[in-house]
Short mmCIF file of C-alpha atoms in Angstrom, two decimals:
data_model
loop_
_atom_site.label_atom_id
_atom_site.label_comp_id
_atom_site.label_asym_id
_atom_site.label_seq_id
_atom_site.Cartn_x
_atom_site.Cartn_y
_atom_site.Cartn_z
CA MET U 282 -63.95 91.18 -10.08
CA ILE U 283 -62.52 87.66 -9.93
CA GLU U 284 -58.80 87.10 -9.43
CA ILE U 285 -57.12 83.76 -10.12
CA GLU U 286 -53.62 83.27 -8.75
CA GLN U 287 -51.38 80.37 -9.79
CA VAL U 288 -54.17 77.82 -9.94
CA ASP U 289 -53.33 74.18 -10.59
CA TYR U 290 -55.74 71.29 -10.98
CA SER U 291 -54.84 67.62 -11.28
CA ILE U 292 -56.70 64.32 -11.19
CA LYS U 293 -54.32 61.76 -9.73
CA LYS U 294 -51.19 62.28 -11.87
CA GLU U 295 -52.94 63.94 -14.80
CA VAL U 296 -52.39 67.71 -14.91
CA ILE U 297 -55.50 69.51 -16.17
CA LEU U 298 -54.53 73.12 -15.33
CA LYS U 299 -51.08 74.44 -14.53
CA ASP U 300 -50.13 77.79 -12.97
CA VAL U 301 -53.15 79.74 -14.29
CA SER U 302 -53.35 83.40 -13.23
CA ALA U 303 -55.81 86.01 -14.50
CA THR U 304 -57.94 88.94 -13.36
CA ILE U 305 -61.48 89.13 -14.73
CA GLN U 306 -62.99 92.58 -14.43
CA GLN U 307 -66.69 93.32 -14.04
CA GLY U 308 -68.36 93.85 -17.42
CA GLU U 309 -65.78 92.09 -19.59
CA SER U 310 -66.81 89.63 -22.29
CA ILE U 311 -64.13 86.97 -22.68
CA GLY U 312 -63.89 84.14 -25.19
CA VAL U 313 -62.14 80.98 -24.01
CA ILE U 314 -60.54 78.88 -26.75
CA GLY U 315 -58.01 76.12 -27.22
CA PRO U 316 -57.68 72.53 -28.41
CA ASN U 317 -59.83 69.77 -26.93
CA GLY U 318 -58.52 68.72 -23.54
CA ALA U 319 -56.75 72.05 -22.93
CA GLY U 320 -58.52 72.62 -19.60
CA LYS U 321 -61.15 75.16 -20.71
CA SER U 322 -64.20 73.48 -19.17
CA THR U 323 -62.35 72.73 -15.94
CA PHE U 324 -61.36 76.41 -15.74
CA LEU U 325 -65.02 77.46 -15.90
CA LYS U 326 -66.00 74.85 -13.30
CA ILE U 327 -63.37 76.18 -10.91
CA ILE U 328 -64.66 79.74 -11.32
CA ALA U 329 -68.21 78.45 -10.76
CA SER U 330 -66.99 76.77 -7.52
CA ILE U 331 -68.07 73.36 -8.80
CA VAL U 332 -64.48 72.08 -8.78
CA LYS U 333 -61.91 73.01 -6.15
CA PRO U 334 -58.39 73.74 -7.44
CA SER U 335 -55.55 71.49 -6.30
CA SER U 336 -53.53 74.59 -5.41
CA GLY U 337 -53.57 78.33 -5.90
CA LYS U 338 -55.98 81.04 -4.80
CA ILE U 339 -59.17 82.58 -6.18
CA TYR U 340 -60.64 85.86 -4.97
CA TYR U 341 -64.11 87.29 -5.49
CA GLN U 342 -64.39 91.04 -4.94
CA VAL U 343 -61.01 90.93 -3.11
CA ASN U 344 -62.21 88.23 -0.69
CA ALA U 345 -61.10 84.60 -0.78
CA TYR U 346 -63.63 82.36 -2.56
CA GLU U 347 -64.36 80.25 0.51
CA GLU U 348 -65.31 83.38 2.48
CA LYS U 349 -67.88 84.51 -0.09
CA ILE U 350 -69.13 81.21 -1.47
CA LYS U 351 -72.86 81.86 -0.89
CA GLU U 352 -72.74 85.35 -2.38
CA LEU U 353 -70.62 84.09 -5.25
CA ARG U 354 -73.04 81.32 -6.19
CA LYS U 355 -75.95 83.77 -6.22
CA ASN U 356 -74.05 85.96 -8.65
CA ILE U 357 -72.81 83.27 -11.04
CA GLY U 358 -74.73 81.55 -13.80
CA TYR U 359 -72.91 78.48 -15.11
CA ILE U 360 -74.28 76.73 -18.20
CA PRO U 361 -72.43 73.52 -19.11
CA GLN U 362 -72.48 72.11 -22.62
CA ASP U 363 -74.79 69.25 -21.66
CA ILE U 364 -78.48 70.12 -21.81
CA ALA U 365 -80.29 69.47 -18.52
CA LEU U 366 -84.03 69.60 -19.20
CA PHE U 367 -86.99 67.40 -18.28
CA GLU U 368 -88.08 65.94 -21.61
CA ASP U 369 -91.72 65.29 -20.60
CA LEU U 370 -92.43 68.81 -19.38
CA THR U 371 -93.69 71.61 -21.59
CA VAL U 372 -91.55 74.70 -21.99
CA TYR U 373 -93.88 76.64 -19.68
CA GLU U 374 -93.76 73.88 -17.04
CA GLN U 375 -89.99 73.71 -17.37
CA ILE U 376 -89.53 77.43 -16.75
CA THR U 377 -91.99 77.40 -13.84
CA PHE U 378 -90.19 74.46 -12.23
CA TRP U 379 -86.76 76.09 -12.40
CA GLN U 380 -88.13 79.46 -11.33
CA LYS U 381 -89.39 77.88 -8.11
CA ALA U 382 -86.28 75.70 -7.65
CA ALA U 383 -83.84 78.62 -7.87
CA ARG U 384 -81.75 79.38 -4.77
CA GLN U 385 -82.88 82.98 -4.83
CA LYS U 386 -86.18 84.54 -5.81
CA VAL U 387 -86.69 84.86 -9.55
CA SER U 388 -89.10 87.64 -10.41
CA ARG U 389 -91.79 87.44 -13.07
CA ASN U 390 -90.00 90.29 -14.81
CA ASN U 391 -86.85 88.17 -15.08
CA VAL U 392 -88.85 85.33 -16.59
CA SER U 393 -90.60 87.65 -19.04
CA GLN U 394 -87.28 89.07 -20.23
CA VAL U 395 -85.88 85.60 -20.95
CA VAL U 396 -89.07 84.43 -22.68
CA GLU U 397 -89.23 87.55 -24.84
CA ALA U 398 -85.54 87.66 -25.75
CA LEU U 399 -85.45 84.01 -26.84
CA HIS U 400 -88.99 83.94 -28.35
CA LEU U 401 -90.00 81.07 -26.07
CA ASN U 402 -93.69 81.96 -26.27
CA GLU U 403 -93.68 80.35 -29.71
CA VAL U 404 -93.20 76.91 -28.12
CA LYS U 405 -94.42 77.41 -24.55
CA ASP U 406 -97.03 74.62 -24.72
CA GLN U 407 -94.81 72.06 -26.47
CA LYS U 408 -92.99 69.30 -24.63
CA ILE U 409 -89.22 69.49 -24.60
CA LYS U 410 -88.87 66.10 -26.29
CA ALA U 411 -90.73 67.43 -29.34
CA LEU U 412 -88.37 70.36 -29.88
CA SER U 413 -85.28 70.73 -32.04
CA GLY U 414 -81.78 70.93 -30.60
CA GLY U 415 -81.73 74.68 -31.20
CA TRP U 416 -84.84 75.27 -29.11
CA LYS U 417 -83.53 73.01 -26.35
CA ARG U 418 -80.25 74.91 -26.29
CA LYS U 419 -82.01 78.28 -26.04
CA ILE U 420 -84.27 77.05 -23.24
CA ASN U 421 -81.34 75.53 -21.37
CA VAL U 422 -79.35 78.77 -21.49
CA GLY U 423 -82.39 80.88 -20.63
CA ILE U 424 -83.28 78.81 -17.57
CA GLY U 425 -79.69 78.90 -16.33
CA LEU U 426 -79.78 82.70 -16.35
CA LEU U 427 -83.26 83.30 -14.93
CA HIS U 428 -81.74 84.82 -11.77
CA GLN U 429 -79.83 87.42 -13.83
CA PRO U 430 -76.35 86.69 -12.43
CA GLU U 431 -73.52 89.19 -12.65
CA PHE U 432 -71.05 86.55 -13.93
CA ILE U 433 -72.18 84.34 -16.82
CA LEU U 434 -70.13 81.23 -17.66
CA LEU U 435 -71.10 79.45 -20.88
CA ASP U 436 -69.63 76.23 -22.28
CA GLU U 437 -70.37 76.03 -26.03
CA PRO U 438 -73.72 77.88 -25.79
CA THR U 439 -74.42 77.62 -29.54
CA ALA U 440 -73.34 74.01 -30.12
CA GLY U 441 -75.69 72.23 -32.49
CA VAL U 442 -78.06 75.17 -33.08
CA ASP U 443 -79.32 76.58 -36.35
CA LEU U 444 -78.49 80.12 -37.49
CA ALA U 445 -81.73 81.65 -36.19
CA ALA U 446 -81.30 80.15 -32.71
CA LYS U 447 -77.65 81.20 -32.64
CA ASP U 448 -78.56 84.75 -33.55
CA ASP U 449 -81.22 84.88 -30.80
CA LEU U 450 -78.64 83.74 -28.24
CA ILE U 451 -75.97 86.16 -29.45
CA GLN U 452 -78.36 89.13 -29.44
CA TRP U 453 -79.54 88.33 -25.92
CA LEU U 454 -76.00 87.87 -24.61
CA LYS U 455 -75.07 91.21 -26.20
CA LEU U 456 -77.88 92.86 -24.25
CA LEU U 457 -76.64 91.27 -21.02
CA HIS U 458 -73.10 92.45 -21.77
CA ASN U 459 -74.43 95.97 -22.37
CA GLU U 460 -75.90 95.76 -18.85
CA ARG U 461 -72.34 95.23 -17.53
CA LYS U 462 -72.75 91.49 -17.00
CA THR U 463 -69.45 89.63 -17.18
CA LEU U 464 -69.33 86.86 -19.81
CA LEU U 465 -66.91 83.95 -20.13
CA ILE U 466 -67.71 81.91 -23.22
CA ILE U 467 -66.08 78.69 -24.36
CA SER U 468 -66.69 78.34 -28.08
CA HIS U 469 -65.16 76.93 -31.25
CA ASP U 470 -67.35 79.26 -33.30
CA TRP U 471 -65.44 82.37 -34.37
CA ASP U 472 -68.68 84.10 -35.37
CA VAL U 473 -69.79 83.90 -31.73
CA LEU U 474 -66.40 85.02 -30.45
CA ASN U 475 -66.06 87.93 -32.87
CA ARG U 476 -69.57 89.22 -32.19
CA LEU U 477 -69.48 88.95 -28.41
CA CYS U 478 -65.96 89.07 -27.02
CA ASP U 479 -63.63 91.95 -26.16
CA LYS U 480 -60.87 89.66 -24.91
CA LEU U 481 -59.69 86.11 -25.48
CA MET U 482 -58.16 83.45 -23.28
CA ILE U 483 -56.21 80.74 -25.09
CA PHE U 484 -55.43 77.48 -23.31
CA GLN U 485 -53.09 74.71 -24.40
CA GLN U 486 -52.18 71.63 -22.35
CA GLY U 487 -53.57 73.20 -19.19
CA ARG U 488 -51.66 76.48 -19.47
CA LEU U 489 -53.10 79.91 -20.15
CA LEU U 490 -50.98 81.11 -23.09
CA PHE U 491 -52.83 84.31 -23.95
CA PHE U 492 -55.22 86.65 -22.14
CA ASP U 493 -55.57 89.98 -23.85
CA GLU U 494 -57.60 92.16 -26.19
CA VAL U 495 -58.73 90.51 -29.44
CA SER U 496 -56.68 93.14 -31.34
CA ARG U 497 -53.47 91.54 -29.98
CA LEU U 498 -54.27 88.13 -31.42
CA ASN U 499 -52.25 88.47 -34.63
CA GLU U 500 -49.13 89.24 -32.62
CA PHE U 501 -49.74 86.17 -30.45
CA GLU U 502 -50.33 83.97 -33.49
CA GLN U 503 -46.97 84.90 -35.01
CA GLN U 504 -45.27 84.23 -31.70
CA ALA U 505 -47.04 80.88 -31.37
CA ILE U 506 -45.79 79.83 -34.81
CA ARG U 507 -42.23 80.77 -33.90
CA ASN U 508 -42.46 78.88 -30.61
CA GLY U 509 -43.74 75.70 -32.21
CA SER U 510 -47.29 75.62 -30.81
CA SER U 511 -49.46 72.59 -31.54
CA GLU U 512 -50.90 72.16 -35.03
CA GLU U 513 -54.40 71.99 -33.50
CA LEU U 514 -53.96 75.40 -31.87
CA ARG U 515 -52.62 76.94 -35.10
CA LYS U 516 -55.59 75.49 -36.97
CA ILE U 517 -58.01 77.07 -34.46
CA LEU U 518 -56.35 80.47 -34.92
CA ARG U 519 -56.39 80.21 -38.73
CA LEU U 520 -60.14 79.62 -38.74
CA ARG U 521 -60.99 83.04 -37.32
#
């Protein structure tokens, strides 16, 4: 479980997150949505302990983050939107490199599960630079989760992929969710959100406006219209 209490984050005078509180239970699958610049990516970076909040508290399994930072980082897999692969390595070489570079031991069984789930054997001898964006995205996500973390944080995991690659990623993430892994997924793709997520977080201008079951979304949408939410947020909700 991860608890966030009244977290703020600012860069100089620019407020990125404001008074964000939430409790993320083990095994939940949560979609994170909102207009561009709403603070979604920063929120994931704070949970991943990449960025330190300006104020507020975060707890991991009841303990303060700073007390459990090593354990936390072993149990979190954070995959940013940017792809971080060595273009001149083959897929096999890439996986082997990151397997050895991991902070904790990555078993052959872990590697085999990733390779099988994402069909990476089909391209194992090809160099990264020769592959499509969809293959690169699948490899990037797979490598980031080789250590089978309990908490999986994904920033636009299906951006720029074709339908087949997207389906491979969704099916694999479903399997991980069925194993009680906790997923937090930033996405603008409602197909991804509807197929994977039990709950949604909605951010606007750095504030967490909604964190609840997907079934409560219609009620929130009507309230957002009455309260004069941004046109961009209303457009996002209408697309679902």
